[in-house]
Short mmCIF file of N, CA and C in Angstrom, two decimals:
data_model
loop_
_atom_site.label_atom_id
_atom_site.label_comp_id
_atom_site.label_asym_id
_atom_site.label_seq_id
_atom_site.Cartn_x
_atom_site.Cartn_y
_atom_site.Cartn_z
N MET W 983 9.81 -16.51 17.74
CA MET W 983 8.64 -15.57 17.53
C MET W 983 7.32 -16.54 17.57
N LYS W 984 6.62 -15.95 17.96
CA LYS W 984 4.84 -16.85 17.80
C LYS W 984 4.49 -16.68 16.68
N ALA W 985 3.68 -17.70 16.18
CA ALA W 985 2.93 -17.53 14.67
C ALA W 985 1.67 -16.66 14.62
N LEU W 986 1.80 -15.87 13.86
CA LEU W 986 0.52 -15.13 13.91
C LEU W 986 -0.41 -15.90 13.69
N GLU W 987 -1.76 -15.19 14.06
CA GLU W 987 -3.21 -15.94 14.26
C GLU W 987 -4.09 -14.85 14.07
N ALA W 988 -5.36 -15.80 13.31
CA ALA W 988 -6.71 -14.89 13.57
C ALA W 988 -6.82 -14.04 14.94
N GLY W 989 -7.26 -12.69 14.74
CA GLY W 989 -7.30 -11.64 16.12
C GLY W 989 -6.18 -11.15 16.51
N ASP W 990 -4.76 -11.47 15.88
CA ASP W 990 -3.45 -10.48 16.17
C ASP W 990 -3.68 -9.37 14.99
N LYS W 991 -3.14 -8.41 15.43
CA LYS W 991 -3.09 -6.95 14.99
C LYS W 991 -1.88 -7.43 14.00
N ALA W 992 -2.18 -7.09 12.86
CA ALA W 992 -1.31 -7.40 11.42
C ALA W 992 -0.16 -6.39 11.69
N PRO W 993 1.38 -7.10 11.60
CA PRO W 993 2.39 -6.20 11.73
C PRO W 993 2.24 -5.23 10.45
N ASP W 994 2.63 -3.95 11.03
CA ASP W 994 3.02 -2.78 10.28
C ASP W 994 4.09 -3.20 9.08
N PHE W 995 4.37 -2.47 7.94
CA PHE W 995 5.19 -2.66 7.31
C PHE W 995 5.41 -1.56 5.93
N THR W 996 6.72 -1.11 5.60
CA THR W 996 6.84 -0.26 4.45
C THR W 996 7.67 -1.00 3.41
N ALA W 997 7.65 -1.24 2.14
CA ALA W 997 8.33 -1.62 1.30
C ALA W 997 7.91 -1.29 -0.23
N GLU W 998 8.90 -1.57 -1.10
CA GLU W 998 8.89 -1.21 -2.14
C GLU W 998 8.11 -2.24 -3.26
N ASP W 999 7.24 -1.37 -4.17
CA ASP W 999 6.60 -2.59 -4.94
C ASP W 999 7.72 -2.69 -6.48
N GLN W 1000 6.86 -3.49 -7.18
CA GLN W 1000 7.79 -3.61 -8.53
C GLN W 1000 8.02 -2.32 -8.94
N ASP W 1001 7.48 -1.09 -9.30
CA ASP W 1001 7.90 -0.10 -9.67
C ASP W 1001 8.58 1.15 -8.75
N GLY W 1002 9.12 0.47 -7.79
CA GLY W 1002 9.56 1.04 -6.59
C GLY W 1002 8.92 2.20 -6.06
N ASN W 1003 7.58 2.09 -5.75
CA ASN W 1003 6.51 2.79 -5.15
C ASN W 1003 6.56 2.39 -3.53
N SER W 1004 6.63 3.08 -2.67
CA SER W 1004 6.82 2.65 -1.01
C SER W 1004 5.02 2.61 -0.76
N ILE W 1005 4.92 1.20 -0.51
CA ILE W 1005 3.68 0.66 -0.24
C ILE W 1005 3.91 0.49 1.61
N SER W 1006 2.57 0.53 2.35
CA SER W 1006 2.83 0.36 3.78
C SER W 1006 1.56 -0.42 4.23
N LEU W 1007 1.05 -0.84 5.14
CA LEU W 1007 -0.05 -1.50 5.86
C LEU W 1007 -1.10 -0.66 5.90
N LYS W 1008 -0.74 0.64 6.17
CA LYS W 1008 -1.36 1.76 6.49
C LYS W 1008 -2.13 2.28 5.29
N ASP W 1009 -1.77 2.39 4.17
CA ASP W 1009 -2.32 2.60 2.81
C ASP W 1009 -3.61 1.57 2.73
N TYR W 1010 -3.51 0.87 3.38
CA TYR W 1010 -5.27 -0.11 3.51
C TYR W 1010 -5.75 0.13 4.35
N SER W 1011 -5.79 1.22 5.37
CA SER W 1011 -6.62 1.13 6.55
C SER W 1011 -8.12 1.51 6.13
N GLY W 1012 -8.89 0.88 6.67
CA GLY W 1012 -10.30 1.11 6.05
C GLY W 1012 -10.71 0.25 4.85
N LYS W 1013 -9.84 -0.60 4.51
CA LYS W 1013 -10.14 -1.46 3.55
C LYS W 1013 -9.61 -2.76 3.78
N LYS W 1014 -10.37 -4.01 3.11
CA LYS W 1014 -10.04 -5.41 3.43
C LYS W 1014 -8.19 -5.46 2.53
N LEU W 1015 -7.96 -6.46 3.36
CA LEU W 1015 -6.66 -6.97 2.31
C LEU W 1015 -6.33 -7.99 2.40
N VAL W 1016 -6.05 -8.88 1.10
CA VAL W 1016 -5.62 -10.20 0.80
C VAL W 1016 -4.03 -9.97 0.94
N LEU W 1017 -3.07 -10.61 1.83
CA LEU W 1017 -1.61 -10.27 1.91
C LEU W 1017 -1.33 -11.73 1.54
N PHE W 1018 -0.78 -11.92 0.27
CA PHE W 1018 -0.10 -13.23 -0.08
C PHE W 1018 1.30 -13.37 -0.26
N PHE W 1019 1.97 -14.15 0.55
CA PHE W 1019 3.52 -14.67 0.51
C PHE W 1019 3.69 -15.55 -0.37
N TYR W 1020 4.48 -15.69 -1.46
CA TYR W 1020 4.72 -16.99 -2.38
C TYR W 1020 6.40 -16.78 -2.54
N PRO W 1021 6.84 -17.85 -2.91
CA PRO W 1021 8.38 -18.17 -2.71
C PRO W 1021 8.99 -17.61 -3.78
N LYS W 1022 8.62 -17.45 -5.15
CA LYS W 1022 9.22 -17.51 -6.37
C LYS W 1022 8.14 -16.93 -7.61
N ALA W 1023 8.62 -15.49 -7.71
CA ALA W 1023 7.74 -14.92 -9.09
C ALA W 1023 7.86 -16.06 -10.19
N SER W 1024 6.95 -16.40 -11.02
CA SER W 1024 7.02 -16.96 -12.50
C SER W 1024 7.18 -18.34 -12.22
N THR W 1025 7.05 -18.55 -11.11
CA THR W 1025 7.38 -20.57 -11.04
C THR W 1025 5.89 -21.05 -11.10
N PRO W 1026 5.64 -22.29 -11.52
CA PRO W 1026 4.27 -22.99 -11.71
C PRO W 1026 3.56 -22.38 -10.75
N GLY W 1027 3.81 -22.65 -9.37
CA GLY W 1027 2.93 -22.90 -8.25
C GLY W 1027 2.53 -21.31 -8.17
N CYS W 1028 3.49 -20.70 -8.10
CA CYS W 1028 3.21 -18.86 -7.99
C CYS W 1028 2.27 -18.32 -8.92
N THR W 1029 2.82 -18.79 -10.19
CA THR W 1029 1.98 -18.13 -11.57
C THR W 1029 0.44 -18.77 -11.49
N ALA W 1030 0.30 -20.20 -10.75
CA ALA W 1030 -1.01 -20.17 -10.57
C ALA W 1030 -2.02 -19.51 -9.57
N GLU W 1031 -1.17 -19.33 -8.47
CA GLU W 1031 -1.94 -18.67 -7.41
C GLU W 1031 -1.96 -16.96 -7.78
N ALA W 1032 -1.17 -16.48 -8.17
CA ALA W 1032 -1.29 -15.13 -8.80
C ALA W 1032 -2.34 -14.84 -9.98
N CYS W 1033 -2.35 -16.10 -10.70
CA CYS W 1033 -3.38 -15.89 -11.76
C CYS W 1033 -5.05 -16.34 -11.45
N ASN W 1034 -4.82 -17.05 -10.38
CA ASN W 1034 -6.23 -17.35 -10.01
C ASN W 1034 -6.87 -15.97 -9.06
N LEU W 1035 -5.94 -15.24 -8.29
CA LEU W 1035 -6.38 -14.37 -7.70
C LEU W 1035 -6.90 -13.21 -8.95
N LYS W 1036 -5.88 -13.30 -10.01
CA LYS W 1036 -6.15 -12.12 -10.84
C LYS W 1036 -7.80 -12.42 -11.53
N ASP W 1037 -7.67 -13.70 -11.81
CA ASP W 1037 -9.01 -13.92 -12.35
C ASP W 1037 -10.33 -13.86 -11.82
N ASN W 1038 -10.04 -13.82 -10.32
CA ASN W 1038 -11.60 -13.43 -9.59
C ASN W 1038 -11.02 -11.89 -8.85
N TRP W 1039 -10.07 -11.06 -9.34
CA TRP W 1039 -10.35 -9.58 -9.18
C TRP W 1039 -11.20 -9.02 -9.03
N GLU W 1040 -12.48 -9.27 -9.75
CA GLU W 1040 -13.53 -8.48 -10.00
C GLU W 1040 -14.38 -8.64 -8.73
N ARG W 1041 -14.45 -10.15 -8.48
CA ARG W 1041 -15.28 -10.68 -7.24
C ARG W 1041 -14.22 -9.88 -6.15
N PHE W 1042 -13.03 -10.26 -5.73
CA PHE W 1042 -12.37 -9.25 -4.70
C PHE W 1042 -12.91 -7.86 -4.56
N LYS W 1043 -12.86 -7.35 -5.43
CA LYS W 1043 -13.10 -5.90 -5.48
C LYS W 1043 -14.55 -5.51 -5.18
N SER W 1044 -15.40 -6.21 -5.39
CA SER W 1044 -16.96 -6.03 -5.14
C SER W 1044 -17.30 -6.34 -3.66
N LYS W 1045 -16.33 -7.24 -3.27
CA LYS W 1045 -16.55 -7.48 -1.64
C LYS W 1045 -15.51 -6.57 -0.97
N GLY W 1046 -14.89 -5.30 -1.40
CA GLY W 1046 -14.32 -4.67 -0.61
C GLY W 1046 -12.93 -5.12 -0.47
N PHE W 1047 -12.23 -5.83 -1.05
CA PHE W 1047 -10.83 -6.44 -0.80
C PHE W 1047 -9.84 -5.51 -1.89
N GLU W 1048 -8.78 -5.60 -1.49
CA GLU W 1048 -7.59 -5.55 -2.28
C GLU W 1048 -6.34 -6.46 -2.24
N ILE W 1049 -5.59 -6.53 -2.89
CA ILE W 1049 -4.88 -7.51 -3.07
C ILE W 1049 -3.23 -7.23 -3.16
N LEU W 1050 -2.64 -7.72 -2.51
CA LEU W 1050 -0.93 -7.53 -2.40
C LEU W 1050 -0.19 -8.67 -2.15
N GLY W 1051 0.72 -9.15 -3.13
CA GLY W 1051 1.55 -9.95 -3.07
C GLY W 1051 3.11 -9.93 -2.68
N VAL W 1052 3.76 -10.70 -1.81
CA VAL W 1052 4.98 -10.44 -1.19
C VAL W 1052 5.78 -11.60 -1.67
N SER W 1053 6.89 -11.33 -2.33
CA SER W 1053 8.22 -12.19 -2.40
C SER W 1053 9.68 -11.45 -1.83
N ALA W 1054 10.39 -12.41 -2.02
CA ALA W 1054 12.05 -11.57 -1.72
C ALA W 1054 12.47 -11.76 -3.23
N ASP W 1055 11.62 -11.53 -4.23
CA ASP W 1055 12.31 -11.28 -5.26
C ASP W 1055 12.67 -10.07 -5.63
N THR W 1056 13.60 -9.47 -6.48
CA THR W 1056 13.88 -8.32 -7.07
C THR W 1056 12.99 -7.55 -7.37
N LYS W 1057 12.79 -6.00 -7.70
CA LYS W 1057 11.76 -5.49 -8.31
C LYS W 1057 11.72 -6.03 -9.67
N LYS W 1058 12.80 -5.88 -10.53
CA LYS W 1058 12.64 -6.59 -11.42
C LYS W 1058 11.95 -7.52 -12.15
N ARG W 1059 12.27 -8.43 -11.41
CA ARG W 1059 11.60 -9.79 -11.21
C ARG W 1059 10.24 -9.61 -11.09
N GLN W 1060 9.85 -8.91 -10.09
CA GLN W 1060 8.39 -8.55 -9.65
C GLN W 1060 7.51 -7.99 -10.95
N GLN W 1061 8.31 -6.91 -11.50
CA GLN W 1061 7.99 -5.88 -12.43
C GLN W 1061 7.76 -7.16 -13.73
N ASN W 1062 8.60 -7.94 -14.14
CA ASN W 1062 8.13 -9.03 -15.16
C ASN W 1062 7.21 -9.94 -14.86
N PHE W 1063 6.91 -10.42 -13.74
CA PHE W 1063 6.00 -11.49 -13.48
C PHE W 1063 4.44 -10.36 -13.32
N LYS W 1064 4.71 -9.46 -12.92
CA LYS W 1064 3.25 -8.45 -13.13
C LYS W 1064 2.89 -8.35 -14.50
N ASN W 1065 3.63 -7.98 -15.09
CA ASN W 1065 3.45 -7.80 -16.84
C ASN W 1065 3.05 -8.59 -17.56
N LYS W 1066 4.05 -9.79 -17.19
CA LYS W 1066 3.88 -10.90 -18.20
C LYS W 1066 2.51 -11.40 -18.31
N PHE W 1067 1.76 -11.68 -16.50
CA PHE W 1067 0.60 -12.08 -16.45
C PHE W 1067 -0.39 -11.35 -16.28
N GLU W 1068 0.07 -10.07 -16.41
CA GLU W 1068 -1.34 -9.02 -16.24
C GLU W 1068 -2.08 -8.72 -14.92
N LEU W 1069 -0.88 -8.99 -13.84
CA LEU W 1069 -1.60 -9.02 -12.83
C LEU W 1069 -1.79 -7.39 -12.16
N PRO W 1070 -3.59 -7.47 -11.61
CA PRO W 1070 -4.05 -6.04 -11.29
C PRO W 1070 -3.45 -5.38 -10.16
N TYR W 1071 -2.84 -5.76 -9.28
CA TYR W 1071 -2.36 -5.68 -7.54
C TYR W 1071 -1.03 -5.61 -7.84
N PRO W 1072 -0.38 -4.69 -6.75
CA PRO W 1072 1.19 -4.57 -6.36
C PRO W 1072 1.86 -5.81 -5.91
N LEU W 1073 2.93 -6.01 -6.17
CA LEU W 1073 3.67 -7.27 -5.72
C LEU W 1073 4.93 -6.55 -5.23
N LEU W 1074 5.00 -6.78 -3.57
CA LEU W 1074 6.35 -6.14 -3.10
C LEU W 1074 7.48 -7.00 -3.10
N ALA W 1075 8.44 -6.27 -3.34
CA ALA W 1075 10.12 -7.06 -3.46
C ALA W 1075 10.70 -6.58 -2.43
N ASP W 1076 10.54 -7.67 -1.58
CA ASP W 1076 11.11 -7.80 -0.43
C ASP W 1076 12.49 -8.27 -0.18
N GLU W 1077 13.47 -7.87 -0.68
CA GLU W 1077 14.45 -8.49 -0.59
C GLU W 1077 15.30 -8.66 0.92
N SER W 1078 15.22 -7.56 1.54
CA SER W 1078 15.44 -7.50 2.96
C SER W 1078 14.67 -8.77 3.67
N LYS W 1079 14.21 -8.94 3.34
CA LYS W 1079 12.89 -9.82 4.18
C LYS W 1079 12.34 -9.41 5.49
N GLU W 1080 12.32 -7.94 5.33
CA GLU W 1080 11.59 -7.64 6.44
C GLU W 1080 10.11 -7.78 6.57
N VAL W 1081 9.12 -7.76 5.81
CA VAL W 1081 7.97 -7.95 5.45
C VAL W 1081 7.71 -9.41 6.29
N ILE W 1082 8.31 -10.30 5.15
CA ILE W 1082 8.32 -11.64 5.44
C ILE W 1082 8.61 -12.36 6.55
N ASN W 1083 9.53 -11.54 7.40
CA ASN W 1083 10.07 -11.77 8.80
C ASN W 1083 9.13 -11.55 9.63
N ALA W 1084 8.33 -10.39 9.61
CA ALA W 1084 7.26 -9.66 10.36
C ALA W 1084 6.03 -10.55 10.50
N TYR W 1085 5.93 -11.12 9.31
CA TYR W 1085 4.69 -12.20 9.17
C TYR W 1085 5.18 -13.51 9.80
N GLY W 1086 6.41 -13.79 9.70
CA GLY W 1086 6.63 -15.25 10.19
C GLY W 1086 6.55 -16.33 9.32
N VAL W 1087 6.79 -15.84 7.95
CA VAL W 1087 6.39 -16.94 6.89
C VAL W 1087 8.15 -17.40 6.30
N TRP W 1088 9.19 -16.80 7.01
CA TRP W 1088 10.33 -17.58 6.05
C TRP W 1088 10.86 -18.59 7.31
N GLY W 1089 11.03 -19.80 6.58
CA GLY W 1089 11.56 -20.96 7.56
C GLY W 1089 11.96 -22.20 6.88
N PRO W 1090 12.26 -23.58 7.33
CA PRO W 1090 12.54 -24.63 6.66
C PRO W 1090 11.30 -25.01 5.90
N LYS W 1091 12.09 -25.52 4.71
CA LYS W 1091 11.08 -26.22 3.43
C LYS W 1091 11.72 -27.57 3.08
N LYS W 1092 10.96 -28.13 2.44
CA LYS W 1092 11.51 -29.50 1.81
C LYS W 1092 10.78 -29.66 0.39
N PHE W 1093 11.65 -29.80 -0.66
CA PHE W 1093 11.21 -30.22 -1.83
C PHE W 1093 12.52 -31.18 -2.53
N MET W 1094 11.98 -31.88 -2.91
CA MET W 1094 12.39 -33.11 -3.28
C MET W 1094 13.68 -33.77 -2.77
N GLY W 1095 12.99 -33.87 -1.55
CA GLY W 1095 14.05 -34.50 -0.44
C GLY W 1095 15.16 -33.64 0.10
N LYS W 1096 15.35 -32.32 -0.39
CA LYS W 1096 16.12 -31.59 0.10
C LYS W 1096 15.72 -30.50 1.11
N GLU W 1097 16.43 -30.13 2.16
CA GLU W 1097 15.74 -29.28 3.20
C GLU W 1097 16.39 -28.06 2.68
N TYR W 1098 15.62 -26.60 3.25
CA TYR W 1098 16.60 -25.45 2.67
C TYR W 1098 15.47 -24.32 3.24
N GLU W 1099 15.59 -23.19 3.54
CA GLU W 1099 15.25 -21.76 4.06
C GLU W 1099 14.41 -21.39 2.88
N GLY W 1100 13.18 -20.78 3.12
CA GLY W 1100 12.51 -20.07 2.05
C GLY W 1100 11.08 -19.80 2.45
N ILE W 1101 10.39 -19.19 1.67
CA ILE W 1101 9.17 -18.30 2.08
C ILE W 1101 7.98 -19.67 2.13
N ASN W 1102 7.31 -19.87 3.26
CA ASN W 1102 6.37 -20.85 3.29
C ASN W 1102 5.00 -19.92 2.70
N ARG W 1103 4.50 -20.61 1.77
CA ARG W 1103 3.46 -19.86 0.74
C ARG W 1103 2.35 -19.80 1.95
N THR W 1104 1.75 -18.77 2.17
CA THR W 1104 0.85 -18.10 2.98
C THR W 1104 0.00 -16.73 2.89
N THR W 1105 -1.39 -16.97 3.22
CA THR W 1105 -2.02 -15.79 2.98
C THR W 1105 -2.97 -15.38 4.50
N PHE W 1106 -2.93 -13.95 4.44
CA PHE W 1106 -3.14 -13.11 5.58
C PHE W 1106 -4.52 -12.62 5.21
N VAL W 1107 -5.53 -12.70 5.54
CA VAL W 1107 -6.80 -11.85 5.19
C VAL W 1107 -6.96 -10.70 6.51
N ILE W 1108 -6.38 -9.56 6.16
CA ILE W 1108 -6.32 -8.68 7.12
C ILE W 1108 -7.90 -7.52 6.78
N ASP W 1109 -8.58 -7.39 8.07
CA ASP W 1109 -9.78 -6.28 7.91
C ASP W 1109 -9.48 -4.84 8.35
N GLU W 1110 -10.94 -3.89 8.32
CA GLU W 1110 -10.28 -2.50 7.76
C GLU W 1110 -9.44 -1.93 9.08
N GLN W 1111 -9.69 -2.51 10.05
CA GLN W 1111 -8.93 -1.95 11.20
C GLN W 1111 -7.44 -2.68 11.22
N GLY W 1112 -7.12 -3.27 10.55
CA GLY W 1112 -5.84 -4.26 10.74
C GLY W 1112 -5.18 -5.20 11.46
N ILE W 1113 -6.83 -5.99 11.69
CA ILE W 1113 -6.90 -7.11 12.53
C ILE W 1113 -6.96 -8.63 11.54
N ILE W 1114 -5.78 -9.27 11.58
CA ILE W 1114 -5.64 -10.65 11.18
C ILE W 1114 -7.15 -11.35 10.99
N GLN W 1115 -8.05 -11.60 10.33
CA GLN W 1115 -9.09 -12.53 9.94
C GLN W 1115 -8.99 -13.99 9.91
N GLU W 1116 -8.01 -14.14 9.06
CA GLU W 1116 -7.74 -15.60 8.75
C GLU W 1116 -6.01 -15.85 8.20
N VAL W 1117 -5.77 -16.51 8.14
CA VAL W 1117 -4.34 -17.31 7.97
C VAL W 1117 -4.43 -18.45 7.11
N ILE W 1118 -4.12 -18.52 6.28
CA ILE W 1118 -4.13 -19.51 5.35
C ILE W 1118 -2.83 -20.19 4.99
N GLY W 1119 -2.63 -21.35 5.23
CA GLY W 1119 -1.38 -22.11 5.27
C GLY W 1119 -1.55 -23.15 4.26
N LYS W 1120 -1.89 -23.73 4.04
CA LYS W 1120 -2.34 -24.58 2.81
C LYS W 1120 -3.41 -24.26 1.99
N VAL W 1121 -2.03 -23.38 1.29
CA VAL W 1121 -2.96 -22.85 0.01
C VAL W 1121 -2.93 -23.80 -1.12
N LYS W 1122 -4.14 -23.47 -1.95
CA LYS W 1122 -4.50 -24.11 -2.80
C LYS W 1122 -4.23 -23.34 -4.33
N THR W 1123 -3.16 -23.38 -4.64
CA THR W 1123 -2.54 -22.47 -5.77
C THR W 1123 -3.60 -22.28 -6.98
N LYS W 1124 -4.16 -23.40 -7.32
CA LYS W 1124 -5.27 -23.10 -8.52
C LYS W 1124 -6.69 -22.75 -8.10
N ASP W 1125 -6.81 -22.97 -6.95
CA ASP W 1125 -8.09 -22.46 -6.42
C ASP W 1125 -8.02 -21.79 -5.28
N HIS W 1126 -7.07 -20.47 -4.89
CA HIS W 1126 -6.89 -19.77 -3.86
C HIS W 1126 -8.04 -18.78 -3.50
N ALA W 1127 -8.43 -18.23 -4.58
CA ALA W 1127 -9.74 -17.20 -4.37
C ALA W 1127 -10.96 -17.81 -3.67
N ALA W 1128 -11.12 -19.16 -4.14
CA ALA W 1128 -12.54 -19.93 -3.53
C ALA W 1128 -11.96 -20.25 -1.77
N GLN W 1129 -10.49 -20.33 -1.60
CA GLN W 1129 -10.45 -20.62 0.00
C GLN W 1129 -10.75 -19.46 0.98
N ILE W 1130 -10.52 -18.18 0.17
CA ILE W 1130 -10.38 -16.78 0.67
C ILE W 1130 -11.91 -16.09 0.68
N LEU W 1131 -12.75 -16.25 -0.37
CA LEU W 1131 -13.73 -15.83 -0.60
C LEU W 1131 -15.19 -16.94 -0.10
#
């Protein structure tokens, strides 16, 4: 599968968030969307990234952006993550990896000399027409909002 890039149509999806609500890409039609994929809820890097986006929530809203996080965690884990850090945006619990695979963010990773399969931290900035404007693969977890805005 070819990697998604700026100018591509964002793959459609429907998945459940931390509360079991069904969320689709079409729910964001007419809005700008920051769709960020992260490896695991409540881990240090993912917490830094999610909280950096939360801390800049008003800036995103003022520029017309919605934010949606995605990982392969369970709904319960996503709910705990959202509640613990008071995240103002939904988190998809993509246990089946349908959304993760549609966006091509699952693949080989290395950590402490070990190779394994997992989510490669990636953010997609999608415009009002569902077109990918930017793909951010080298995410700065503590300053991610600045990379987007």
